[in-house]
């Protein structure tokens, strides 16, 4: 199996970033990077990055960039032992092409459910707190609740 079962922490500065397929970030990419950065700041890193045993990044470029921007000294990693350079490229493509975006309805239902669940935990919970906690506009929260309750 090319992916190790073990997770470990390494200094961010030790990881080498090879030339990536995606050479330039768009403004939308930077908006999403900011969103991921906010998530890492709030909840921590969910998934480890993949690196070779030579400490070369295989997958997790955005997570690594966020750690650098947040000045986090260490990052959770997992080893990936490729059989060829082509396999490294395939992994990078796989991670970027197969990433699923949530559709509009799923997002609305998720926000609405979150709002309803938080109201059960905190009787003072309101639309404003939901918007602030999730980093979405208040109008989106209102629409989400309507979709969720429909």
PDB file of N, CA and C in Angstrom, residues 13-121:
ATOM      1  N   UNK A  13       8.482  24.041   7.595  1.00  0.00           N
ATOM      2  CA  UNK A  13       9.677  24.476   6.851  1.00  0.00           C
ATOM      3  C   UNK A  13      10.469  23.317   6.248  1.00  0.00           C
ATOM      4  N   UNK A  14      10.245  22.100   6.687  1.00  0.00           N
ATOM      5  CA  UNK A  14      10.983  20.945   6.178  1.00  0.00           C
ATOM      6  C   UNK A  14      10.396  20.374   4.885  1.00  0.00           C
ATOM      7  N   UNK A  15       9.197  20.794   4.536  1.00  0.00           N
ATOM      8  CA  UNK A  15       8.495  20.197   3.396  1.00  0.00           C
ATOM      9  C   UNK A  15       8.788  20.981   2.126  1.00  0.00           C
ATOM     10  N   UNK A  16       9.234  20.256   1.109  1.00  0.00           N
ATOM     11  CA  UNK A  16       9.571  20.846  -0.183  1.00  0.00           C
ATOM     12  C   UNK A  16       8.343  20.778  -1.093  1.00  0.00           C
ATOM     13  N   UNK A  17       8.017  21.901  -1.738  1.00  0.00           N
ATOM     14  CA  UNK A  17       6.885  21.945  -2.660  1.00  0.00           C
ATOM     15  C   UNK A  17       7.432  21.890  -4.083  1.00  0.00           C
ATOM     16  N   UNK A  18       7.194  20.782  -4.774  1.00  0.00           N
ATOM     17  CA  UNK A  18       7.666  20.693  -6.160  1.00  0.00           C
ATOM     18  C   UNK A  18       6.796  21.553  -7.072  1.00  0.00           C
ATOM     19  N   UNK A  19       7.196  21.668  -8.327  1.00  0.00           N
ATOM     20  CA  UNK A  19       6.381  22.397  -9.296  1.00  0.00           C
ATOM     21  C   UNK A  19       5.003  21.752  -9.356  1.00  0.00           C
ATOM     22  N   UNK A  20       3.964  22.571  -9.272  1.00  0.00           N
ATOM     23  CA  UNK A  20       2.585  22.089  -9.250  1.00  0.00           C
ATOM     24  C   UNK A  20       1.956  22.249 -10.626  1.00  0.00           C
ATOM     25  N   UNK A  21       0.932  21.445 -10.914  1.00  0.00           N
ATOM     26  CA  UNK A  21       0.189  21.586 -12.164  1.00  0.00           C
ATOM     27  C   UNK A  21      -0.509  22.933 -12.220  1.00  0.00           C
ATOM     28  N   UNK A  22      -1.141  23.300 -11.105  1.00  0.00           N
ATOM     29  CA  UNK A  22      -1.846  24.579 -11.029  1.00  0.00           C
ATOM     30  C   UNK A  22      -0.808  25.636 -10.714  1.00  0.00           C
ATOM     31  N   UNK A  23      -0.385  26.356 -11.731  1.00  0.00           N
ATOM     32  CA  UNK A  23       0.693  27.320 -11.563  1.00  0.00           C
ATOM     33  C   UNK A  23       0.234  28.622 -10.928  1.00  0.00           C
ATOM     34  N   UNK A  24      -0.953  29.086 -11.296  1.00  0.00           N
ATOM     35  CA  UNK A  24      -1.411  30.383 -10.816  1.00  0.00           C
ATOM     36  C   UNK A  24      -2.744  30.246 -10.098  1.00  0.00           C
ATOM     37  N   UNK A  25      -2.873  30.958  -9.003  1.00  0.00           N
ATOM     38  CA  UNK A  25      -4.140  30.997  -8.285  1.00  0.00           C
ATOM     39  C   UNK A  25      -4.978  32.136  -8.840  1.00  0.00           C
ATOM     40  N   UNK A  26      -6.270  31.913  -8.949  1.00  0.00           N
ATOM     41  CA  UNK A  26      -7.201  32.974  -9.338  1.00  0.00           C
ATOM     42  C   UNK A  26      -7.673  33.669  -8.067  1.00  0.00           C
ATOM     43  N   UNK A  27      -8.416  34.764  -8.221  1.00  0.00           N
ATOM     44  CA  UNK A  27      -8.948  35.448  -7.040  1.00  0.00           C
ATOM     45  C   UNK A  27      -9.915  34.533  -6.299  1.00  0.00           C
ATOM     46  N   UNK A  28     -10.657  33.688  -7.039  1.00  0.00           N
ATOM     47  CA  UNK A  28     -11.564  32.733  -6.403  1.00  0.00           C
ATOM     48  C   UNK A  28     -10.766  31.714  -5.578  1.00  0.00           C
ATOM     49  N   UNK A  29      -9.623  31.283  -6.099  1.00  0.00           N
ATOM     50  CA  UNK A  29      -8.766  30.355  -5.357  1.00  0.00           C
ATOM     51  C   UNK A  29      -8.309  30.984  -4.042  1.00  0.00           C
ATOM     52  N   UNK A  30      -7.946  32.274  -4.085  1.00  0.00           N
ATOM     53  CA  UNK A  30      -7.499  32.939  -2.862  1.00  0.00           C
ATOM     54  C   UNK A  30      -8.645  33.115  -1.876  1.00  0.00           C
ATOM     55  N   UNK A  31      -9.871  33.331  -2.382  1.00  0.00           N
ATOM     56  CA  UNK A  31     -11.035  33.409  -1.502  1.00  0.00           C
ATOM     57  C   UNK A  31     -11.241  32.073  -0.806  1.00  0.00           C
ATOM     58  N   UNK A  32     -11.138  30.977  -1.562  1.00  0.00           N
ATOM     59  CA  UNK A  32     -11.293  29.643  -0.977  1.00  0.00           C
ATOM     60  C   UNK A  32     -10.133  29.323  -0.035  1.00  0.00           C
ATOM     61  N   UNK A  33      -8.944  29.804  -0.362  1.00  0.00           N
ATOM     62  CA  UNK A  33      -7.795  29.599   0.515  1.00  0.00           C
ATOM     63  C   UNK A  33      -8.036  30.313   1.849  1.00  0.00           C
ATOM     64  N   UNK A  34      -8.587  31.512   1.796  1.00  0.00           N
ATOM     65  CA  UNK A  34      -8.909  32.246   3.027  1.00  0.00           C
ATOM     66  C   UNK A  34      -9.945  31.479   3.836  1.00  0.00           C
ATOM     67  N   UNK A  35     -10.910  30.892   3.159  1.00  0.00           N
ATOM     68  CA  UNK A  35     -11.942  30.115   3.827  1.00  0.00           C
ATOM     69  C   UNK A  35     -11.336  28.888   4.522  1.00  0.00           C
ATOM     70  N   UNK A  36     -10.428  28.197   3.835  1.00  0.00           N
ATOM     71  CA  UNK A  36      -9.753  27.044   4.437  1.00  0.00           C
ATOM     72  C   UNK A  36      -8.880  27.490   5.611  1.00  0.00           C
ATOM     73  N   UNK A  37      -8.222  28.606   5.444  1.00  0.00           N
ATOM     74  CA  UNK A  37      -7.391  29.151   6.523  1.00  0.00           C
ATOM     75  C   UNK A  37      -8.246  29.438   7.761  1.00  0.00           C
ATOM     76  N   UNK A  38      -9.410  30.029   7.556  1.00  0.00           N
ATOM     77  CA  UNK A  38     -10.324  30.299   8.673  1.00  0.00           C
ATOM     78  C   UNK A  38     -10.742  29.002   9.358  1.00  0.00           C
ATOM     79  N   UNK A  39     -11.002  27.969   8.563  1.00  0.00           N
ATOM     80  CA  UNK A  39     -11.405  26.670   9.105  1.00  0.00           C
ATOM     81  C   UNK A  39     -10.278  26.047   9.927  1.00  0.00           C
ATOM     82  N   UNK A  40      -9.062  26.101   9.415  1.00  0.00           N
ATOM     83  CA  UNK A  40      -7.917  25.538  10.135  1.00  0.00           C
ATOM     84  C   UNK A  40      -7.678  26.314  11.429  1.00  0.00           C
ATOM     85  N   UNK A  41      -7.836  27.628  11.373  1.00  0.00           N
ATOM     86  CA  UNK A  41      -7.670  28.452  12.575  1.00  0.00           C
ATOM     87  C   UNK A  41      -8.710  28.062  13.622  1.00  0.00           C
ATOM     88  N   UNK A  42      -9.940  27.844  13.175  1.00  0.00           N
ATOM     89  CA  UNK A  42     -11.046  27.576  14.098  1.00  0.00           C
ATOM     90  C   UNK A  42     -11.054  26.137  14.607  1.00  0.00           C
ATOM     91  N   UNK A  43     -10.877  25.162  13.700  1.00  0.00           N
ATOM     92  CA  UNK A  43     -11.055  23.749  14.067  1.00  0.00           C
ATOM     93  C   UNK A  43      -9.780  22.915  14.025  1.00  0.00           C
ATOM     94  N   UNK A  44      -8.723  23.433  13.406  1.00  0.00           N
ATOM     95  CA  UNK A  44      -7.515  22.644  13.229  1.00  0.00           C
ATOM     96  C   UNK A  44      -7.531  21.924  11.879  1.00  0.00           C
ATOM     97  N   UNK A  45      -6.526  21.142  11.635  1.00  0.00           N
ATOM     98  CA  UNK A  45      -6.347  20.436  10.365  1.00  0.00           C
ATOM     99  C   UNK A  45      -7.073  19.099  10.415  1.00  0.00           C
ATOM    100  N   UNK A  46      -8.032  18.905   9.526  1.00  0.00           N
ATOM    101  CA  UNK A  46      -8.801  17.658   9.499  1.00  0.00           C
ATOM    102  C   UNK A  46      -8.008  16.514   8.871  1.00  0.00           C
ATOM    103  N   UNK A  47      -7.431  16.764   7.711  1.00  0.00           N
ATOM    104  CA  UNK A  47      -6.767  15.710   6.948  1.00  0.00           C
ATOM    105  C   UNK A  47      -5.278  15.989   6.833  1.00  0.00           C
ATOM    106  N   UNK A  48      -4.462  14.960   7.006  1.00  0.00           N
ATOM    107  CA  UNK A  48      -3.016  15.167   6.850  1.00  0.00           C
ATOM    108  C   UNK A  48      -2.658  15.400   5.384  1.00  0.00           C
ATOM    109  N   UNK A  49      -1.552  16.081   5.170  1.00  0.00           N
ATOM    110  CA  UNK A  49      -1.032  16.208   3.809  1.00  0.00           C
ATOM    111  C   UNK A  49      -0.268  14.925   3.487  1.00  0.00           C
ATOM    112  N   UNK A  50      -0.089  14.644   2.208  1.00  0.00           N
ATOM    113  CA  UNK A  50       0.709  13.493   1.779  1.00  0.00           C
ATOM    114  C   UNK A  50       2.080  13.994   1.341  1.00  0.00           C
ATOM    115  N   UNK A  51       3.121  13.319   1.830  1.00  0.00           N
ATOM    116  CA  UNK A  51       4.487  13.662   1.436  1.00  0.00           C
ATOM    117  C   UNK A  51       5.251  12.377   1.134  1.00  0.00           C
ATOM    118  N   UNK A  52       6.306  12.520   0.337  1.00  0.00           N
ATOM    119  CA  UNK A  52       7.204  11.384   0.106  1.00  0.00           C
ATOM    120  C   UNK A  52       8.151  11.284   1.295  1.00  0.00           C
ATOM    121  N   UNK A  53       8.899  10.211   1.341  1.00  0.00           N
ATOM    122  CA  UNK A  53       9.873  10.048   2.442  1.00  0.00           C
ATOM    123  C   UNK A  53      11.025  11.046   2.317  1.00  0.00           C
ATOM    124  N   UNK A  54      11.132  11.668   1.143  1.00  0.00           N
ATOM    125  CA  UNK A  54      12.130  12.728   0.942  1.00  0.00           C
ATOM    126  C   UNK A  54      11.546  14.086   1.319  1.00  0.00           C
ATOM    127  N   UNK A  55      10.343  14.088   1.910  1.00  0.00           N
ATOM    128  CA  UNK A  55       9.639  15.278   2.389  1.00  0.00           C
ATOM    129  C   UNK A  55       9.174  16.200   1.258  1.00  0.00           C
ATOM    130  N   UNK A  56       8.853  15.599   0.119  1.00  0.00           N
ATOM    131  CA  UNK A  56       8.301  16.354  -1.008  1.00  0.00           C
ATOM    132  C   UNK A  56       6.783  16.232  -0.981  1.00  0.00           C
ATOM    133  N   UNK A  57       6.106  17.355  -1.116  1.00  0.00           N
ATOM    134  CA  UNK A  57       4.650  17.383  -1.077  1.00  0.00           C
ATOM    135  C   UNK A  57       4.050  16.601  -2.240  1.00  0.00           C
ATOM    136  N   UNK A  58       3.099  15.748  -1.939  1.00  0.00           N
ATOM    137  CA  UNK A  58       2.351  15.006  -2.957  1.00  0.00           C
ATOM    138  C   UNK A  58       0.946  15.595  -3.079  1.00  0.00           C
ATOM    139  N   UNK A  59       0.262  15.761  -1.957  1.00  0.00           N
ATOM    140  CA  UNK A  59      -1.099  16.295  -1.948  1.00  0.00           C
ATOM    141  C   UNK A  59      -1.316  17.091  -0.673  1.00  0.00           C
ATOM    142  N   UNK A  60      -2.041  18.192  -0.802  1.00  0.00           N
ATOM    143  CA  UNK A  60      -2.326  19.034   0.356  1.00  0.00           C
ATOM    144  C   UNK A  60      -1.689  20.404   0.254  1.00  0.00           C
ATOM    145  N   UNK A  61      -1.477  20.872  -0.978  1.00  0.00           N
ATOM    146  CA  UNK A  61      -0.819  22.155  -1.202  1.00  0.00           C
ATOM    147  C   UNK A  61      -1.549  23.292  -0.491  1.00  0.00           C
ATOM    148  N   UNK A  62      -2.872  23.348  -0.609  1.00  0.00           N
ATOM    149  CA  UNK A  62      -3.642  24.422   0.021  1.00  0.00           C
ATOM    150  C   UNK A  62      -3.535  24.355   1.553  1.00  0.00           C
ATOM    151  N   UNK A  63      -3.584  23.143   2.109  1.00  0.00           N
ATOM    152  CA  UNK A  63      -3.444  23.004   3.563  1.00  0.00           C
ATOM    153  C   UNK A  63      -2.075  23.498   4.019  1.00  0.00           C
ATOM    154  N   UNK A  64      -1.038  23.154   3.254  1.00  0.00           N
ATOM    155  CA  UNK A  64       0.312  23.591   3.593  1.00  0.00           C
ATOM    156  C   UNK A  64       0.428  25.111   3.488  1.00  0.00           C
ATOM    157  N   UNK A  65      -0.119  25.701   2.422  1.00  0.00           N
ATOM    158  CA  UNK A  65      -0.080  27.160   2.281  1.00  0.00           C
ATOM    159  C   UNK A  65      -0.783  27.849   3.447  1.00  0.00           C
ATOM    160  N   UNK A  66      -1.904  27.301   3.872  1.00  0.00           N
ATOM    161  CA  UNK A  66      -2.624  27.880   5.010  1.00  0.00           C
ATOM    162  C   UNK A  66      -1.783  27.822   6.276  1.00  0.00           C
ATOM    163  N   UNK A  67      -1.106  26.707   6.492  1.00  0.00           N
ATOM    164  CA  UNK A  67      -0.239  26.594   7.677  1.00  0.00           C
ATOM    165  C   UNK A  67       0.882  27.639   7.608  1.00  0.00           C
ATOM    166  N   UNK A  68       1.436  27.865   6.413  1.00  0.00           N
ATOM    167  CA  UNK A  68       2.484  28.869   6.262  1.00  0.00           C
ATOM    168  C   UNK A  68       1.924  30.264   6.553  1.00  0.00           C
ATOM    169  N   UNK A  69       0.757  30.562   5.982  1.00  0.00           N
ATOM    170  CA  UNK A  69       0.145  31.883   6.168  1.00  0.00           C
ATOM    171  C   UNK A  69      -0.237  32.125   7.626  1.00  0.00           C
ATOM    172  N   UNK A  70      -0.662  31.056   8.317  1.00  0.00           N
ATOM    173  CA  UNK A  70      -1.039  31.177   9.726  1.00  0.00           C
ATOM    174  C   UNK A  70       0.168  31.114  10.667  1.00  0.00           C
ATOM    175  N   UNK A  71       1.344  30.895  10.066  1.00  0.00           N
ATOM    176  CA  UNK A  71       2.592  30.765  10.833  1.00  0.00           C
ATOM    177  C   UNK A  71       2.517  29.626  11.845  1.00  0.00           C
ATOM    178  N   UNK A  72       1.843  28.539  11.434  1.00  0.00           N
ATOM    179  CA  UNK A  72       1.802  27.335  12.265  1.00  0.00           C
ATOM    180  C   UNK A  72       3.096  26.577  12.001  1.00  0.00           C
ATOM    181  N   UNK A  73       3.847  26.250  13.033  1.00  0.00           N
ATOM    182  CA  UNK A  73       5.173  25.669  12.830  1.00  0.00           C
ATOM    183  C   UNK A  73       5.157  24.203  12.380  1.00  0.00           C
ATOM    184  N   UNK A  74       4.088  23.460  12.701  1.00  0.00           N
ATOM    185  CA  UNK A  74       4.050  22.041  12.334  1.00  0.00           C
ATOM    186  C   UNK A  74       2.740  21.716  11.620  1.00  0.00           C
ATOM    187  N   UNK A  75       2.767  20.604  10.857  1.00  0.00           N
ATOM    188  CA  UNK A  75       1.606  20.173  10.094  1.00  0.00           C
ATOM    189  C   UNK A  75       1.509  18.649  10.155  1.00  0.00           C
ATOM    190  N   UNK A  76       0.264  18.159  10.164  1.00  0.00           N
ATOM    191  CA  UNK A  76       0.033  16.711  10.206  1.00  0.00           C
ATOM    192  C   UNK A  76       0.292  16.132   8.812  1.00  0.00           C
ATOM    193  N   UNK A  77       1.064  15.029   8.769  1.00  0.00           N
ATOM    194  CA  UNK A  77       1.483  14.424   7.499  1.00  0.00           C
ATOM    195  C   UNK A  77       1.252  12.913   7.501  1.00  0.00           C
ATOM    196  N   UNK A  78       1.226  12.365   6.306  1.00  0.00           N
ATOM    197  CA  UNK A  78       1.225  10.925   6.073  1.00  0.00           C
ATOM    198  C   UNK A  78       2.177  10.680   4.907  1.00  0.00           C
ATOM    199  N   UNK A  79       2.944   9.600   4.990  1.00  0.00           N
ATOM    200  CA  UNK A  79       3.846   9.254   3.886  1.00  0.00           C
ATOM    201  C   UNK A  79       3.081   8.624   2.733  1.00  0.00           C
ATOM    202  N   UNK A  80       3.532   8.969   1.532  1.00  0.00           N
ATOM    203  CA  UNK A  80       3.038   8.333   0.314  1.00  0.00           C
ATOM    204  C   UNK A  80       4.260   7.843  -0.438  1.00  0.00           C
ATOM    205  N   UNK A  81       4.291   6.555  -0.757  1.00  0.00           N
ATOM    206  CA  UNK A  81       5.433   5.966  -1.446  1.00  0.00           C
ATOM    207  C   UNK A  81       5.058   5.688  -2.907  1.00  0.00           C
ATOM    208  N   UNK A  82       5.347   6.635  -3.790  1.00  0.00           N
ATOM    209  CA  UNK A  82       4.976   6.451  -5.196  1.00  0.00           C
ATOM    210  C   UNK A  82       5.877   5.439  -5.895  1.00  0.00           C
ATOM    211  N   UNK A  83       5.325   4.827  -6.924  1.00  0.00           N
ATOM    212  CA  UNK A  83       6.126   3.906  -7.721  1.00  0.00           C
ATOM    213  C   UNK A  83       6.752   4.617  -8.913  1.00  0.00           C
ATOM    214  N   UNK A  84       6.259   5.812  -9.251  1.00  0.00           N
ATOM    215  CA  UNK A  84       6.806   6.572 -10.380  1.00  0.00           C
ATOM    216  C   UNK A  84       6.405   8.044 -10.249  1.00  0.00           C
ATOM    217  N   UNK A  85       7.070   8.879 -11.061  1.00  0.00           N
ATOM    218  CA  UNK A  85       6.709  10.300 -11.097  1.00  0.00           C
ATOM    219  C   UNK A  85       5.304  10.457 -11.663  1.00  0.00           C
ATOM    220  N   UNK A  86       4.933   9.625 -12.607  1.00  0.00           N
ATOM    221  CA  UNK A  86       3.589   9.682 -13.185  1.00  0.00           C
ATOM    222  C   UNK A  86       2.525   9.437 -12.122  1.00  0.00           C
ATOM    223  N   UNK A  87       2.828   8.560 -11.172  1.00  0.00           N
ATOM    224  CA  UNK A  87       1.880   8.291 -10.093  1.00  0.00           C
ATOM    225  C   UNK A  87       1.702   9.533  -9.210  1.00  0.00           C
ATOM    226  N   UNK A  88       2.777  10.274  -8.978  1.00  0.00           N
ATOM    227  CA  UNK A  88       2.669  11.524  -8.225  1.00  0.00           C
ATOM    228  C   UNK A  88       1.739  12.506  -8.928  1.00  0.00           C
ATOM    229  N   UNK A  89       1.894  12.610 -10.246  1.00  0.00           N
ATOM    230  CA  UNK A  89       1.027  13.503 -11.025  1.00  0.00           C
ATOM    231  C   UNK A  89      -0.422  13.033 -10.979  1.00  0.00           C
ATOM    232  N   UNK A  90      -0.617  11.729 -11.030  1.00  0.00           N
ATOM    233  CA  UNK A  90      -1.974  11.176 -10.969  1.00  0.00           C
ATOM    234  C   UNK A  90      -2.638  11.509  -9.645  1.00  0.00           C
ATOM    235  N   UNK A  91      -1.886  11.443  -8.553  1.00  0.00           N
ATOM    236  CA  UNK A  91      -2.435  11.763  -7.229  1.00  0.00           C
ATOM    237  C   UNK A  91      -2.821  13.239  -7.163  1.00  0.00           C
ATOM    238  N   UNK A  92      -1.969  14.108  -7.689  1.00  0.00           N
ATOM    239  CA  UNK A  92      -2.279  15.538  -7.687  1.00  0.00           C
ATOM    240  C   UNK A  92      -3.545  15.806  -8.504  1.00  0.00           C
ATOM    241  N   UNK A  93      -3.637  15.183  -9.665  1.00  0.00           N
ATOM    242  CA  UNK A  93      -4.844  15.344 -10.488  1.00  0.00           C
ATOM    243  C   UNK A  93      -6.074  14.782  -9.780  1.00  0.00           C
ATOM    244  N   UNK A  94      -5.926  13.622  -9.202  1.00  0.00           N
ATOM    245  CA  UNK A  94      -7.040  12.968  -8.501  1.00  0.00           C
ATOM    246  C   UNK A  94      -7.596  13.875  -7.419  1.00  0.00           C
ATOM    247  N   UNK A  95      -6.707  14.446  -6.627  1.00  0.00           N
ATOM    248  CA  UNK A  95      -7.152  15.302  -5.530  1.00  0.00           C
ATOM    249  C   UNK A  95      -7.900  16.526  -6.045  1.00  0.00           C
ATOM    250  N   UNK A  96      -7.461  17.080  -7.151  1.00  0.00           N
ATOM    251  CA  UNK A  96      -8.079  18.299  -7.661  1.00  0.00           C
ATOM    252  C   UNK A  96      -9.307  18.044  -8.529  1.00  0.00           C
ATOM    253  N   UNK A  97      -9.302  16.977  -9.299  1.00  0.00           N
ATOM    254  CA  UNK A  97     -10.435  16.711 -10.186  1.00  0.00           C
ATOM    255  C   UNK A  97     -11.615  16.068  -9.483  1.00  0.00           C
ATOM    256  N   UNK A  98     -11.365  15.280  -8.454  1.00  0.00           N
ATOM    257  CA  UNK A  98     -12.434  14.520  -7.815  1.00  0.00           C
ATOM    258  C   UNK A  98     -13.030  15.224  -6.600  1.00  0.00           C
ATOM    259  N   UNK A  99     -12.507  16.381  -6.266  1.00  0.00           N
ATOM    260  CA  UNK A  99     -13.032  17.125  -5.125  1.00  0.00           C
ATOM    261  C   UNK A  99     -14.464  17.526  -5.442  1.00  0.00           C
ATOM    262  N   UNK A 100     -15.376  17.192  -4.569  1.00  0.00           N
ATOM    263  CA  UNK A 100     -16.777  17.507  -4.796  1.00  0.00           C
ATOM    264  C   UNK A 100     -17.149  18.829  -4.143  1.00  0.00           C
ATOM    265  N   UNK A 101     -17.854  19.628  -4.910  1.00  0.00           N
ATOM    266  CA  UNK A 101     -18.433  20.831  -4.334  1.00  0.00           C
ATOM    267  C   UNK A 101     -19.850  20.489  -3.901  1.00  0.00           C
ATOM    268  N   UNK A 102     -20.275  21.070  -2.805  1.00  0.00           N
ATOM    269  CA  UNK A 102     -21.643  20.838  -2.367  1.00  0.00           C
ATOM    270  C   UNK A 102     -22.586  21.645  -3.265  1.00  0.00           C
ATOM    271  N   UNK A 103     -23.726  21.036  -3.621  1.00  0.00           N
ATOM    272  CA  UNK A 103     -24.692  21.791  -4.406  1.00  0.00           C
ATOM    273  C   UNK A 103     -25.450  22.749  -3.495  1.00  0.00           C
ATOM    274  N   UNK A 104     -26.190  23.670  -4.107  1.00  0.00           N
ATOM    275  CA  UNK A 104     -26.879  24.728  -3.385  1.00  0.00           C
ATOM    276  C   UNK A 104     -27.809  24.165  -2.319  1.00  0.00           C
ATOM    277  N   UNK A 105     -28.596  23.165  -2.651  1.00  0.00           N
ATOM    278  CA  UNK A 105     -29.566  22.615  -1.716  1.00  0.00           C
ATOM    279  C   UNK A 105     -28.864  21.975  -0.503  1.00  0.00           C
ATOM    280  N   UNK A 106     -27.798  21.258  -0.742  1.00  0.00           N
ATOM    281  CA  UNK A 106     -27.063  20.627   0.363  1.00  0.00           C
ATOM    282  C   UNK A 106     -26.496  21.670   1.315  1.00  0.00           C
ATOM    283  N   UNK A 107     -25.993  22.756   0.761  1.00  0.00           N
ATOM    284  CA  UNK A 107     -25.457  23.839   1.593  1.00  0.00           C
ATOM    285  C   UNK A 107     -26.577  24.445   2.438  1.00  0.00           C
ATOM    286  N   UNK A 108     -27.701  24.735   1.796  1.00  0.00           N
ATOM    287  CA  UNK A 108     -28.833  25.337   2.505  1.00  0.00           C
ATOM    288  C   UNK A 108     -29.341  24.414   3.616  1.00  0.00           C
ATOM    289  N   UNK A 109     -29.481  23.137   3.311  1.00  0.00           N
ATOM    290  CA  UNK A 109     -29.950  22.184   4.315  1.00  0.00           C
ATOM    291  C   UNK A 109     -28.961  22.075   5.476  1.00  0.00           C
ATOM    292  N   UNK A 110     -27.681  22.079   5.169  1.00  0.00           N
ATOM    293  CA  UNK A 110     -26.659  21.996   6.216  1.00  0.00           C
ATOM    294  C   UNK A 110     -26.694  23.198   7.148  1.00  0.00           C
ATOM    295  N   UNK A 111     -26.796  24.390   6.577  1.00  0.00           N
ATOM    296  CA  UNK A 111     -26.849  25.601   7.394  1.00  0.00           C
ATOM    297  C   UNK A 111     -28.131  25.611   8.231  1.00  0.00           C
ATOM    298  N   UNK A 112     -29.246  25.257   7.608  1.00  0.00           N
ATOM    299  CA  UNK A 112     -30.517  25.219   8.329  1.00  0.00           C
ATOM    300  C   UNK A 112     -30.494  24.218   9.472  1.00  0.00           C
ATOM    301  N   UNK A 113     -29.940  23.060   9.230  1.00  0.00           N
ATOM    302  CA  UNK A 113     -29.850  22.043  10.281  1.00  0.00           C
ATOM    303  C   UNK A 113     -28.936  22.506  11.416  1.00  0.00           C
ATOM    304  N   UNK A 114     -27.818  23.126  11.052  1.00  0.00           N
ATOM    305  CA  UNK A 114     -26.892  23.645  12.057  1.00  0.00           C
ATOM    306  C   UNK A 114     -27.618  24.664  12.945  1.00  0.00           C
ATOM    307  N   UNK A 115     -28.349  25.596  12.327  1.00  0.00           N
ATOM    308  CA  UNK A 115     -29.095  26.608  13.069  1.00  0.00           C
ATOM    309  C   UNK A 115     -30.077  25.950  14.040  1.00  0.00           C
ATOM    310  N   UNK A 116     -30.853  24.991  13.552  1.00  0.00           N
ATOM    311  CA  UNK A 116     -31.853  24.326  14.398  1.00  0.00           C
ATOM    312  C   UNK A 116     -31.187  23.553  15.544  1.00  0.00           C
ATOM    313  N   UNK A 117     -30.097  22.876  15.263  1.00  0.00           N
ATOM    314  CA  UNK A 117     -29.394  22.116  16.306  1.00  0.00           C
ATOM    315  C   UNK A 117     -28.802  23.049  17.369  1.00  0.00           C
ATOM    316  N   UNK A 118     -28.248  24.179  16.936  1.00  0.00           N
ATOM    317  CA  UNK A 118     -27.662  25.121  17.894  1.00  0.00           C
ATOM    318  C   UNK A 118     -28.732  25.751  18.778  1.00  0.00           C
ATOM    319  N   UNK A 119     -29.923  25.966  18.238  1.00  0.00           N
ATOM    320  CA  UNK A 119     -31.024  26.512  19.044  1.00  0.00           C
ATOM    321  C   UNK A 119     -31.403  25.551  20.172  1.00  0.00           C
ATOM    322  N   UNK A 120     -31.242  24.244  19.945  1.00  0.00           N
ATOM    323  CA  UNK A 120     -31.533  23.254  20.981  1.00  0.00           C
ATOM    324  C   UNK A 120     -30.490  23.295  22.099  1.00  0.00           C
ATOM    325  N   UNK A 121     -29.274  23.668  21.755  1.00  0.00           N
ATOM    326  CA  UNK A 121     -28.172  23.719  22.715  1.00  0.00           C
ATOM    327  C   UNK A 121     -28.144  25.060  23.461  1.00  0.00           C
TER     328      UNK A 121
END
